[in-house]
Each structure stands twice: as C-alpha cells, then as structure tokens.
Short mmCIF file of C-alpha atoms and ligand atoms in Angstrom, two decimals:
data_model
loop_
_atom_site.label_atom_id
_atom_site.label_comp_id
_atom_site.label_asym_id
_atom_site.label_seq_id
_atom_site.Cartn_x
_atom_site.Cartn_y
_atom_site.Cartn_z
CA UNK A 1 86.03 98.32 148.68
CA UNK A 2 88.71 97.57 146.13
CA UNK A 3 88.71 99.66 142.99
CA UNK A 4 90.13 98.31 139.75
CA UNK A 5 91.48 101.05 137.54
CA UNK A 6 91.78 101.02 133.76
CA UNK A 7 95.55 100.60 133.95
CA UNK A 8 95.18 97.26 135.68
CA UNK A 9 96.09 98.56 139.12
CA UNK A 10 93.85 97.01 141.75
CA UNK A 11 93.85 99.62 144.48
CA UNK A 12 95.83 98.11 147.32
CA UNK A 13 99.42 98.96 146.43
CA UNK A 14 100.84 102.46 146.32
CA UNK A 15 98.10 104.96 145.41
CA UNK A 16 100.67 106.62 143.18
CA UNK A 17 100.30 103.69 140.81
CA UNK A 18 96.64 104.48 140.30
CA UNK A 19 97.75 107.74 138.72
CA UNK A 20 100.48 106.21 136.59
CA UNK A 21 100.40 104.76 133.10
CA UNK A 22 102.20 101.46 133.49
CA UNK A 23 103.61 101.29 129.98
CA UNK A 24 105.22 104.71 129.72
CA UNK A 25 105.57 105.73 133.36
CA UNK A 26 103.79 109.01 132.57
CA UNK A 27 100.76 110.07 134.58
CA UNK A 28 97.45 108.63 133.34
CA UNK A 29 94.05 110.22 132.70
CA UNK A 30 93.33 110.35 136.47
CA UNK A 31 96.55 112.30 137.00
CA UNK A 32 95.56 114.67 134.23
CA UNK A 33 92.07 115.35 135.60
CA UNK A 34 93.51 115.75 139.07
CA UNK A 35 96.15 118.28 137.93
CA UNK A 36 93.60 120.32 136.00
CA UNK A 37 91.12 120.23 138.93
CA UNK A 38 93.80 121.55 141.27
CA UNK A 39 94.93 124.25 138.90
CA UNK A 40 91.35 125.46 138.46
CA UNK A 41 91.05 125.69 142.27
CA UNK A 42 94.38 127.56 142.47
CA UNK A 43 93.19 130.04 139.90
CA UNK A 44 89.92 130.75 141.71
CA UNK A 45 91.04 134.30 142.40
CA UNK A 46 93.60 134.67 139.66
CA UNK A 47 92.70 136.14 136.26
CA UNK A 48 95.56 134.38 134.45
CA UNK A 49 94.38 131.81 131.90
CA UNK A 50 96.15 128.50 131.30
CA UNK A 51 96.16 125.99 128.47
CA UNK A 52 95.66 122.29 127.92
CA UNK A 53 96.02 120.12 124.85
CA UNK A 54 95.19 116.61 123.70
CA UNK A 55 97.54 114.97 121.25
CA UNK A 56 96.50 111.98 119.18
CA UNK A 57 98.94 109.95 117.08
CA UNK A 58 97.82 109.75 113.46
CA UNK A 59 97.53 106.27 112.00
CA UNK A 60 99.13 104.53 114.96
CA UNK A 61 97.00 101.40 114.54
CA UNK A 62 98.34 100.51 111.06
CA UNK A 63 101.87 100.92 112.44
CA UNK A 64 100.98 98.64 115.32
CA UNK A 65 99.61 96.09 112.86
CA UNK A 66 102.60 96.37 110.56
CA UNK A 67 105.38 96.14 113.15
CA UNK A 68 103.56 94.15 115.87
CA UNK A 69 102.28 95.23 119.27
CA UNK A 70 105.65 94.89 121.01
CA UNK A 71 107.11 97.38 118.54
CA UNK A 72 103.97 99.49 119.01
CA UNK A 73 104.67 99.60 122.74
CA UNK A 74 108.30 100.55 122.05
CA UNK A 75 107.18 103.42 119.88
CA UNK A 76 104.74 104.61 122.54
CA UNK A 77 107.56 104.62 125.08
CA UNK A 78 109.76 106.63 122.74
CA UNK A 79 106.89 109.05 122.14
CA UNK A 80 106.42 109.42 125.90
CA UNK A 81 110.13 110.03 126.41
CA UNK A 82 110.26 112.73 123.77
CA UNK A 83 107.16 114.44 125.13
CA UNK A 84 108.44 114.36 128.69
CA UNK A 85 111.81 115.75 127.62
CA UNK A 86 110.09 118.66 125.91
CA UNK A 87 108.16 119.80 129.02
CA UNK A 88 109.47 122.61 131.22
CA UNK A 89 109.38 122.45 135.04
CA UNK A 90 105.83 123.75 135.28
CA UNK A 91 104.17 121.69 132.59
CA UNK A 92 102.85 118.14 132.63
CA UNK A 93 102.30 115.47 130.01
CA UNK A 94 100.18 112.36 130.63
CA UNK A 95 98.96 109.40 128.59
CA UNK A 96 95.18 109.36 128.61
CA UNK A 97 94.39 106.77 125.95
CA UNK A 98 96.10 104.06 123.89
CA UNK A 99 97.62 106.59 121.49
CA UNK A 100 96.44 109.79 123.17
CA UNK A 101 98.45 112.14 125.36
CA UNK A 102 97.28 115.21 127.26
CA UNK A 103 99.38 118.09 128.43
CA UNK A 104 98.89 121.00 130.76
CA UNK A 105 100.69 124.32 130.44
CA UNK A 106 99.96 126.48 133.51
CA UNK A 107 102.03 129.37 132.14
CA UNK A 108 100.74 129.54 128.61
CA UNK A 109 98.24 132.36 128.33
CA UNK A 110 97.28 132.79 124.68
CA UNK A 111 95.95 130.87 121.69
CA UNK A 112 99.07 131.66 119.65
CA UNK A 113 101.39 130.47 122.39
CA UNK A 114 99.60 127.16 122.91
CA UNK A 115 99.42 126.55 119.15
CA UNK A 116 103.20 127.17 118.96
CA UNK A 117 103.86 124.68 121.74
CA UNK A 118 101.62 122.09 120.12
CA UNK A 119 103.34 122.52 116.75
CA UNK A 120 106.66 122.03 118.47
CA UNK A 121 105.43 118.75 119.98
CA UNK A 122 104.31 117.53 116.56
CA UNK A 123 107.72 118.45 115.16
CA UNK A 124 109.49 116.55 117.93
CA UNK A 125 107.37 113.47 117.30
CA UNK A 126 107.93 113.55 113.55
CA UNK A 127 111.57 112.38 113.72
CA UNK A 128 111.94 108.65 112.87
CA UNK A 129 111.53 105.93 115.52
CA UNK A 130 113.83 102.94 115.82
CA UNK A 131 111.95 99.68 115.61
CA UNK A 132 114.61 96.97 115.69
CA UNK A 133 116.37 97.15 112.34
CA UNK A 134 113.72 99.36 110.85
CA UNK A 135 112.45 102.87 111.38
CA UNK A 136 108.91 104.19 111.53
CA UNK A 137 107.52 107.68 111.22
CA UNK A 138 104.52 109.15 112.97
CA UNK A 139 102.55 112.32 112.83
CA UNK A 140 100.20 113.66 115.46
CA UNK A 141 97.18 115.96 115.69
CA UNK A 142 96.54 118.27 118.61
CA UNK A 143 93.42 119.98 119.97
CA UNK A 144 93.91 122.72 122.57
CA UNK A 145 91.73 124.86 124.81
CA UNK A 146 92.33 127.76 127.18
CA UNK A 147 90.90 128.15 130.64
CA UNK A 148 89.46 131.54 131.52
CA UNK A 149 88.46 132.50 135.05
CA UNK A 150 84.92 131.66 136.06
CA UNK A 151 84.46 130.01 132.76
CA UNK A 152 84.44 126.31 133.17
CA UNK A 153 85.08 123.01 134.84
CA UNK A 154 87.73 120.42 134.03
CA UNK A 155 85.18 118.42 132.04
CA UNK A 156 84.18 121.39 129.89
CA UNK A 157 87.80 122.41 129.30
CA UNK A 158 88.72 118.89 128.21
CA UNK A 159 85.65 118.48 126.06
CA UNK A 160 86.59 121.73 124.27
CA UNK A 161 90.08 120.37 123.62
CA UNK A 162 88.44 117.18 122.31
CA UNK A 163 86.21 119.19 119.97
CA UNK A 164 89.34 120.99 118.71
CA UNK A 165 91.12 117.66 118.28
CA UNK A 166 88.17 116.31 116.32
CA UNK A 167 88.43 119.31 113.97
CA UNK A 168 92.20 118.85 113.68
CA UNK A 169 91.74 115.17 112.74
CA UNK A 170 89.05 115.99 110.21
CA UNK A 171 91.28 118.48 108.43
CA UNK A 172 94.13 116.01 107.89
CA UNK A 173 97.24 114.80 109.61
CA UNK A 174 99.67 116.80 111.70
CA UNK A 175 97.27 119.67 112.41
CA UNK A 176 96.86 121.86 115.49
CA UNK A 177 93.50 123.42 116.30
CA UNK A 178 92.75 125.70 119.24
CA UNK A 179 89.13 125.68 120.40
CA UNK A 180 86.95 128.62 119.35
CA UNK A 181 83.27 129.46 119.66
CA UNK A 182 82.75 128.94 115.93
CA UNK A 183 83.96 125.41 116.44
CA UNK A 184 81.21 124.83 118.92
CA UNK A 185 78.76 126.08 116.29
CA UNK A 186 80.31 123.71 113.74
CA UNK A 187 80.08 120.80 116.19
CA UNK A 188 76.42 121.65 116.79
CA UNK A 189 75.78 121.70 113.05
CA UNK A 190 77.33 118.25 112.71
CA UNK A 191 74.99 116.99 115.43
CA UNK A 192 71.99 118.61 113.69
CA UNK A 193 72.99 116.94 110.41
CA UNK A 194 73.48 113.63 112.17
CA UNK A 195 70.00 113.73 113.69
CA UNK A 196 68.35 114.79 110.44
CA UNK A 197 70.24 112.08 108.56
CA UNK A 198 69.15 109.38 110.99
CA UNK A 199 65.56 110.42 110.44
CA UNK A 200 66.01 110.60 106.65
CA UNK A 201 67.52 107.11 106.52
CA UNK A 202 64.67 105.58 108.51
CA UNK A 203 62.16 107.42 106.33
CA UNK A 204 63.97 106.19 103.19
CA UNK A 205 64.71 109.72 102.00
CA UNK A 206 68.31 109.38 100.84
CA UNK A 207 68.31 108.85 97.07
CA UNK A 208 70.72 107.20 94.66
CA UNK A 209 71.74 109.26 91.64
CA UNK A 210 73.59 107.72 88.74
CA UNK A 211 76.52 109.00 86.70
CA UNK A 212 77.42 107.30 83.39
CA UNK A 213 80.74 105.54 82.90
CA UNK A 214 81.63 105.30 79.21
CA UNK A 215 83.89 103.45 76.83
CA UNK A 216 86.15 106.37 75.86
CA UNK A 217 86.64 105.28 72.27
CA UNK A 218 83.06 104.56 71.26
CA UNK A 219 81.51 106.88 73.89
CA UNK A 220 78.98 104.16 74.66
CA UNK A 221 77.73 103.97 78.21
CA UNK A 222 78.94 100.80 79.88
CA UNK A 223 77.62 101.35 83.39
CA UNK A 224 76.70 103.87 86.09
CA UNK A 225 78.19 104.86 89.43
CA UNK A 226 75.68 105.27 92.27
CA UNK A 227 76.14 108.53 94.19
CA UNK A 228 74.14 109.35 97.30
CA UNK A 229 71.99 112.50 97.31
CA UNK A 230 70.06 113.96 100.21
CA UNK A 231 67.89 117.05 100.64
CA UNK A 232 66.59 117.73 104.11
CA UNK A 233 63.33 119.66 104.66
CA UNK A 234 64.99 122.19 106.96
CA UNK A 235 68.69 122.03 106.18
CA UNK A 236 68.26 121.93 102.39
CA UNK A 237 70.55 120.01 100.07
CA UNK A 238 73.63 118.61 101.75
CA UNK A 239 76.66 117.45 99.80
CA UNK A 240 77.81 113.84 100.17
CA UNK A 241 81.24 115.26 100.93
CA UNK A 242 79.60 116.53 104.14
CA UNK A 243 77.08 113.84 105.08
CA UNK A 244 79.07 110.72 104.14
CA UNK A 245 81.87 111.43 106.66
CA UNK A 246 79.24 112.21 109.32
CA UNK A 247 77.40 108.97 108.50
CA UNK A 248 80.72 107.13 108.86
CA UNK A 249 81.71 108.74 112.13
CA UNK A 250 78.32 108.43 113.75
CA UNK A 251 77.57 104.86 112.68
CA UNK A 252 74.80 105.59 110.15
CA UNK A 253 76.70 104.46 107.07
CA UNK A 254 75.56 100.81 107.26
CA UNK A 255 71.79 101.41 107.20
CA UNK A 256 72.21 104.29 104.74
CA UNK A 257 74.21 102.15 102.37
CA UNK A 258 71.65 99.33 102.53
CA UNK A 259 68.87 101.76 101.70
CA UNK A 260 70.83 103.13 98.75
CA UNK A 261 71.81 99.73 97.40
CA UNK A 262 68.23 98.56 97.55
CA UNK A 263 66.95 101.61 95.68
CA UNK A 264 69.84 101.55 93.20
CA UNK A 265 69.43 97.89 92.28
CA UNK A 266 65.67 98.33 91.95
CA UNK A 267 66.31 101.14 89.48
CA UNK A 268 69.10 99.33 87.62
CA UNK A 269 66.91 96.27 87.06
CA UNK A 270 65.12 98.26 84.35
CA UNK A 271 68.29 99.10 82.45
CA UNK A 272 69.63 97.06 79.53
CA UNK A 273 71.33 94.03 81.06
CA UNK A 274 74.82 94.74 79.69
CA UNK A 275 75.10 97.85 81.90
CA UNK A 276 76.83 97.47 85.25
CA UNK A 277 76.06 99.30 88.48
CA UNK A 278 78.91 100.62 90.55
CA UNK A 279 78.47 101.24 94.26
CA UNK A 280 80.77 102.93 96.82
CA UNK A 281 81.59 101.29 100.14
CA UNK A 282 83.05 103.29 103.02
CA UNK A 283 86.20 102.26 104.86
CA UNK A 284 84.24 101.50 108.04
CA UNK A 285 82.08 99.02 106.11
CA UNK A 286 85.16 96.96 105.30
CA UNK A 287 85.74 96.36 108.97
CA UNK A 288 82.22 95.03 109.51
CA UNK A 289 81.99 91.37 108.57
CA UNK A 290 78.22 91.69 108.06
CA UNK A 291 78.70 93.98 105.07
CA UNK A 292 79.02 91.13 102.56
CA UNK A 293 75.94 89.37 103.90
CA UNK A 294 73.89 92.57 103.77
CA UNK A 295 74.88 93.21 100.17
CA UNK A 296 74.07 89.69 99.06
CA UNK A 297 70.75 89.70 100.92
CA UNK A 298 69.74 92.91 99.13
CA UNK A 299 70.72 91.54 95.71
CA UNK A 300 68.74 88.44 96.48
CA UNK A 301 65.68 90.44 97.46
CA UNK A 302 65.78 92.82 94.49
CA UNK A 303 66.75 90.06 92.06
CA UNK A 304 69.76 91.97 90.75
CA UNK A 305 72.48 89.85 89.14
CA UNK A 306 75.66 90.10 91.28
CA UNK A 307 77.75 89.90 88.12
CA UNK A 308 76.38 93.32 87.15
CA UNK A 309 77.51 94.89 90.41
CA UNK A 310 80.84 96.58 91.10
CA UNK A 311 81.98 97.72 94.50
CA UNK A 312 84.25 100.76 94.74
CA UNK A 313 86.59 100.92 97.68
CA UNK A 314 89.42 103.27 98.55
CA UNK A 315 92.87 102.57 99.80
CA UNK A 316 91.92 103.90 103.25
CA UNK A 317 89.30 101.17 103.43
CA UNK A 318 92.01 98.55 103.20
CA UNK A 319 94.33 100.09 105.72
CA UNK A 320 92.64 99.92 109.08
CA UNK A 321 92.08 96.16 109.03
CA UNK A 322 93.46 94.56 105.84
CA UNK A 323 92.56 91.00 106.88
CA UNK A 324 88.93 91.87 107.49
CA UNK A 325 88.73 93.87 104.24
CA UNK A 326 90.25 91.01 102.29
CA UNK A 327 87.72 88.56 103.65
CA UNK A 328 84.79 90.79 102.70
CA UNK A 329 86.24 91.45 99.25
CA UNK A 330 86.85 87.76 98.63
CA UNK A 331 83.31 86.85 99.76
CA UNK A 332 81.89 89.37 97.32
CA UNK A 333 84.12 88.31 94.47
CA UNK A 334 83.15 84.68 94.95
CA UNK A 335 79.57 85.68 94.15
CA UNK A 336 80.63 87.37 90.93
CA UNK A 337 80.75 90.96 92.21
CA UNK A 338 83.64 92.98 90.80
CA UNK A 339 85.80 95.18 92.95
CA UNK A 340 87.44 98.45 91.94
CA UNK A 341 89.99 100.65 93.66
CA UNK A 342 88.58 104.19 93.76
CA UNK A 343 90.40 107.55 93.79
CA UNK A 344 93.72 105.93 92.94
CA UNK A 345 96.71 108.19 93.44
CA UNK A 346 95.38 110.16 96.42
CA UNK A 347 95.91 109.71 100.12
CA UNK A 348 97.84 106.75 101.34
CA UNK A 349 98.27 104.86 98.08
CA UNK A 350 100.77 102.11 98.19
CA UNK A 351 101.72 99.98 95.24
CA UNK A 352 102.34 97.07 97.60
CA UNK A 353 98.59 96.95 98.17
CA UNK A 354 98.07 96.10 94.50
CA UNK A 355 100.19 93.00 94.95
CA UNK A 356 98.31 91.80 98.01
CA UNK A 357 94.80 92.51 96.77
CA UNK A 358 93.35 91.64 93.46
CA UNK A 359 91.21 94.40 91.97
CA UNK A 360 89.21 94.09 88.78
CA UNK A 361 89.39 97.79 88.06
CA UNK A 362 91.22 100.93 89.06
CA UNK A 363 89.79 104.45 88.97
CA UNK A 364 92.33 107.20 88.36
CA UNK A 365 91.55 110.11 90.66
CA UNK A 366 90.24 113.23 89.04
CA UNK A 367 93.09 115.42 90.30
CA UNK A 368 95.34 113.77 87.68
CA UNK A 369 92.76 114.26 84.94
CA UNK A 370 92.26 117.90 85.97
CA UNK A 371 95.92 118.73 85.39
CA UNK A 372 96.39 116.36 82.47
CA UNK A 373 96.55 118.97 79.72
CA UNK A 374 99.04 121.39 81.29
CA UNK A 375 101.06 119.20 83.52
CA UNK A 376 103.70 116.79 82.22
CA UNK A 377 104.16 114.95 85.51
CA UNK A 378 100.41 114.18 85.54
CA UNK A 379 100.71 112.76 82.02
CA UNK A 380 103.61 110.54 83.01
CA UNK A 381 101.78 109.32 86.10
CA UNK A 382 98.64 108.47 84.12
CA UNK A 383 100.66 106.59 81.51
CA UNK A 384 102.52 104.69 84.21
CA UNK A 385 99.22 103.76 85.90
CA UNK A 386 97.82 102.56 82.58
CA UNK A 387 100.89 100.41 81.88
CA UNK A 388 100.71 98.97 85.39
CA UNK A 389 97.01 98.13 85.04
CA UNK A 390 97.63 96.43 81.74
CA UNK A 391 100.32 94.29 83.33
CA UNK A 392 98.11 93.43 86.26
CA UNK A 393 95.08 92.71 84.08
CA UNK A 394 92.95 95.48 85.56
CA UNK A 395 90.42 97.67 83.76
CA UNK A 396 90.84 101.43 84.11
CA UNK A 397 88.42 104.34 84.40
CA UNK A 398 89.62 107.94 84.49
CA UNK A 399 87.43 110.09 86.76
CA UNK A 400 86.41 113.73 86.46
CA UNK A 401 86.68 114.21 82.68
CA UNK A 402 85.19 117.61 81.93
CA UNK A 403 86.70 118.54 78.56
CA UNK A 404 86.74 116.88 75.17
CA UNK A 405 90.49 117.38 74.93
CA UNK A 406 91.09 115.47 78.15
CA UNK A 407 89.07 112.56 76.79
CA UNK A 408 91.03 112.56 73.54
CA UNK A 409 94.35 112.64 75.31
CA UNK A 410 93.30 109.74 77.53
CA UNK A 411 92.32 107.70 74.47
CA UNK A 412 95.77 108.41 72.98
CA UNK A 413 97.32 107.10 76.18
CA UNK A 414 95.24 103.93 75.87
CA UNK A 415 92.75 104.55 78.68
CA UNK A 416 89.58 102.55 77.99
CA UNK A 417 87.06 103.89 80.49
CA UNK A 418 85.98 107.40 81.46
CA UNK A 419 83.58 109.21 83.75
CA UNK A 420 82.89 112.89 84.21
CA UNK A 421 80.63 115.86 83.56
CA UNK A 422 81.59 115.72 79.85
CA UNK A 423 79.53 112.53 79.50
CA UNK A 424 76.89 113.22 82.11
CA UNK A 425 76.32 114.50 85.63
CA UNK A 426 74.83 112.29 88.30
CA UNK A 427 71.00 112.33 87.93
CA UNK A 428 68.12 110.47 89.58
CA UNK A 429 66.62 107.15 88.49
CA UNK A 430 63.95 108.66 86.20
CA UNK A 431 66.37 110.99 84.47
CA UNK A 432 68.78 108.07 84.03
CA UNK A 433 66.08 106.13 82.18
CA UNK A 434 65.55 109.21 80.01
CA UNK A 435 69.29 109.38 79.33
CA UNK A 436 69.33 105.72 78.33
CA UNK A 437 66.36 106.17 76.00
CA UNK A 438 68.03 109.18 74.34
CA UNK A 439 71.34 107.39 73.87
CA UNK A 440 69.51 104.36 72.47
CA UNK A 441 67.69 106.57 69.95
CA UNK A 442 70.99 108.32 69.15
CA UNK A 443 72.63 104.97 68.41
CA UNK A 444 69.66 103.90 66.24
CA UNK A 445 69.86 107.13 64.24
CA UNK A 446 73.61 106.68 63.80
CA UNK A 447 73.04 103.16 62.47
CA UNK A 448 70.33 104.37 60.08
CA UNK A 449 72.57 107.08 58.56
P1 LIG B 1 83.72 109.25 94.34
O1 LIG B 1 83.27 107.87 94.61
O2 LIG B 1 85.11 109.42 93.84
O3 LIG B 1 82.67 109.85 93.30
C1 LIG B 1 82.99 110.73 92.27
C2 LIG B 1 82.71 112.14 92.67
O4 LIG B 1 83.19 113.00 91.65
C3 LIG B 1 81.22 112.45 92.80
O5 LIG B 1 81.09 113.45 93.78
C4 LIG B 1 80.90 113.02 91.42
O6 LIG B 1 79.75 113.84 91.42
C5 LIG B 1 82.14 113.82 91.17
N1 LIG B 1 82.39 114.02 89.75
C6 LIG B 1 82.08 113.19 88.73
N2 LIG B 1 82.46 113.73 87.55
C7 LIG B 1 83.03 114.90 87.83
C8 LIG B 1 83.65 115.93 87.00
O7 LIG B 1 83.74 115.84 85.79
N3 LIG B 1 84.15 117.01 87.67
C9 LIG B 1 84.08 117.13 89.01
N4 LIG B 1 84.57 118.24 89.55
N5 LIG B 1 83.50 116.20 89.80
C10 LIG B 1 83.00 115.10 89.22
P2 LIG B 1 79.96 113.38 94.89
O8 LIG B 1 78.69 112.82 94.34
O9 LIG B 1 79.92 114.73 95.54
O10 LIG B 1 80.52 112.32 95.89
C11 LIG B 1 81.68 112.57 96.62
C12 LIG B 1 82.18 111.34 97.29
O11 LIG B 1 81.25 110.90 98.30
C13 LIG B 1 82.32 110.13 96.36
O12 LIG B 1 83.53 110.19 95.65
C14 LIG B 1 82.28 108.99 97.34
O13 LIG B 1 83.54 108.81 97.92
C15 LIG B 1 81.33 109.51 98.39
N6 LIG B 1 80.02 108.91 98.15
C16 LIG B 1 78.99 109.31 97.36
N7 LIG B 1 77.95 108.46 97.46
C17 LIG B 1 78.33 107.50 98.33
C18 LIG B 1 77.68 106.32 98.85
O14 LIG B 1 76.56 105.95 98.50
N8 LIG B 1 78.38 105.58 99.76
C19 LIG B 1 79.66 105.92 100.13
N9 LIG B 1 80.27 105.15 101.02
N10 LIG B 1 80.29 107.00 99.66
C20 LIG B 1 79.63 107.77 98.76
MG1 LIG B 2 83.45 106.22 93.63
MG1 LIG B 3 86.36 108.36 92.83
#
C-alpha cells in the first residue's frame, strides 16, 4: 500500500524523504517522534534525563500576509538555517508544523539548562531577516519538557512540551516555559472552566453588565459598554479576563457573544433612546464571516435600532486577517452600526491601521489615564491621540477614569468622552435602570434649582 505523508511525499522514493521537511531540509515531525522514541529506548536502563522543546514563531502569519508566501518561505528557510547552525553534534532540530520547530537535547539534564538553551534559540532568531530589499523581525516562544526514567512515552513528553508552549504563548511573546506539575493543574483548571462555560452558555447563564460612558464636560451619560459577567455554581465568580480568552481559544466565543448581545439589546430597549449600547467583539469573531449576519439577526429579533449599537474591536482583531475584518466591519457600518477601536495604545498598535480602516471612535487605553497625572509622556501621548482623532474625525473616549482630577485634566486636553469607576462600575440590567432613574431625577432637580 502506498502511504501519502503530510509533506507531499508519496512513499515510493527514498524513505529518507518521508522523514524530511521538503521546504527547509530539516527532519519533519516523523523524524522527531522517531528520534525521541529511540532515545527513550536507549535510556531504558540509564537514569540520565534528557530534554525536548517546541518552538513556535510568534505572529508569523501576519508577516506571511504582509510580505507574501514566497518571502514567508524564505524566512522559514533562514530560521531553519539558524536553528541548525546552533545545534551541537548530539542535538537535533526538526520542523514539525508550518511555523513550529522541535528540538531534542540528549545531553541537557536540568530545567535551568534547557531554559538557557531555549532562550539562546530565541535570541538567535530575533536578529533581522532579509526579505528582498526589506527586513523583517520575528520572535518565538518555546515550551520544554524533561524526560525522566520510567516516567513517560514520547506522546506524553511532547504533550507536556505543548502544554508548556501554550503557557508561554499565553504569557506574551518571546517567552520560554519549562513544564511543571503546577502547569498540569493550571491546564486542568482551564479545561474545567471550559466545560462549565459551555454549560453556562447553553443554559443562558452568562450575563451582560453595563458601565456608563459619559460626556466629560456635562457628566451626562451618553451610552453604556456591555461587559460579560459569569458566576459558576461550583467555581464561583470568574473574571472576564480569565473566561474570555478561554472562550476564544476553545471556540465558545461565538455562541456566548450571541447570548450576551441578545440579553444586552433586550435590556437596552428600555433605556431612553438617545443612549447607545457598546459591545465588544473578540479578534476571532472578525475572522468569521457569519459574525455580521448573527449580529444583524439578533438586532432584528430584539427590535434594537442598529444606529444605537457600537462595536468595540481591538487592533489584534484586525491583524490576523485584515481583509475579512474589513468586510465584517463594512457590513456592520452599512447597517448604521458604529465601530470603535478599543484599548488604543496597547499591544500591536499601528498608526497605518487608522489610514486603512475607518473608525467612528477611539478608546484610549486606561494605562495612559492611570499615569496621566504624574507622567508627562502619558500627557503628551494623550494630547497627540486627541489631535489625531480630531483630524481624522473620530470621537474619543478615555477609559479607566478613577479620579476627579484625571477627568478634569482630560477635559482641559479636549477629550469629550470618558468611562471609569469615577462615573460608575459595571452593574446588571436592573441596577442600570436604577442608575438611569437616579440620574434622570438628579437632572430634574438641577433644572428645578
Ligand atoms: P475592555 O473592553 O477594555 O473593558 C474595560 C475593562 O476595564 C472592563 O474590565 C472594566 O470593568 C474595566 N474598567 C472600567 N473602568 C475602570 C476603572 O476605572 N478602573 C479599572 N481598573 N478598570 C476599569 P472587565 O469587565 O474585567 O473586562 C475585561 C476585558 O474583557 C474587556 O476589556 C474586554 O476586552 C473583555 N470583555 C468583557 N466582556 C466581553 C464580551 O462580552 N465580549 C468580548 N469579546 N470581550 C469582553
Ligand atoms: Mg471594550
Ligand atoms: Mg477597553
């Protein structure tokens, strides 16, 4: 029988090819498994540990999109060359996925030593790459695990390195993580949260809370941002900073978001009609062309005016597939929905993006507001953002305002919109109605005086 391997090799030529990655000439995933299998057999009687690692290039796909796939291939070949050159006679590096490499160090015996080696690899890969006339830079994350006698099989060893890699990726770019038992516990907790969240979403138990967004000068509420809240029977209250990334990674974000939008628009229907509702979309939702349809179907069903809805997206949401994101954003805008750029100034912000995409509003990230009073650079940055937004015809909201003085300073700078604990914390639908009644009475009293 003829076997067709993932690298395109169809089994009849040299068997060596079946173990080779055709692009880079390194060994492939079969070579890697084979080497680890053999080493485990060799060590059957030997107490010496050994180490493996999986290295994943950070943000390779955007580079591929930006420079083209031919340039992407060139970069991968340069990466492979650098990695191969950094191996000693005993060690092996292989390419096991599109932008994933695995290495085996038979003579590395400790967690510190493998972490050092991995950091060195990251360092080597961080030097610029020639792409025709231009240069590109890359970072990489690495997950490592150590084999101990009698402990495990190749599959378990690799899955531990994958768990470590997953942790490394979650904690940012360019990180090295060596597998530990606590990590296994953490991975189990993520799975527990995932299962509980799936159940909660089908039972409709994730709730929208609402935080006021105000006109900074008059302090009148102009709208509310929807923020997801979830309390599980067994796990207790879980922060969105924890469950949103899990929902994104495990494919629950779509149904969760639809549930929240339905509940939020049902609640917002009872508010005065000049108030808008702001709603966060996750990066993965901007890759799914059904997102726009789902949103419009929900608005249709709940009878909520699309012109009162704003969608908040982050820069990351535009990066992985800009064309797809643009199409979704344009579809929404055509129906009157406004689009704002959230958390501006963090992560991978690029001013170029503001030329390509049209946003109705920009939200200045709260890290700038937090250091506004002490920090002159933060003041300059905020003023520059405000000037830029004025030029581009975008509204602005400063996030995370906690102190009166911050609000005053922002008004001096000419910032029109604000959001933060100073004006109100996120609260549920009933409490939001209470808040609106109170502020209505407050305004009536002020008029009477
Ligand atoms: P975000 O969209 O930037 O939301 C603002 C976050 O800042 C909220 O955190 C809010 O509670 C918090 N915040 C507001 N004012 C203040 C303040 O004065 N001080 C401080 N320290 N924090 C303030 P939260 O609710 O924990 O949400 C965190 C993030 O989770 C959100 O950041 C958003 O990215 C995401 N998220 C929340 N709900 C949803 C959702 O329904 N869908 C999606 N895709 N993401 C959501
Ligand atoms: Mg937001
Ligand atoms: Mg934000």
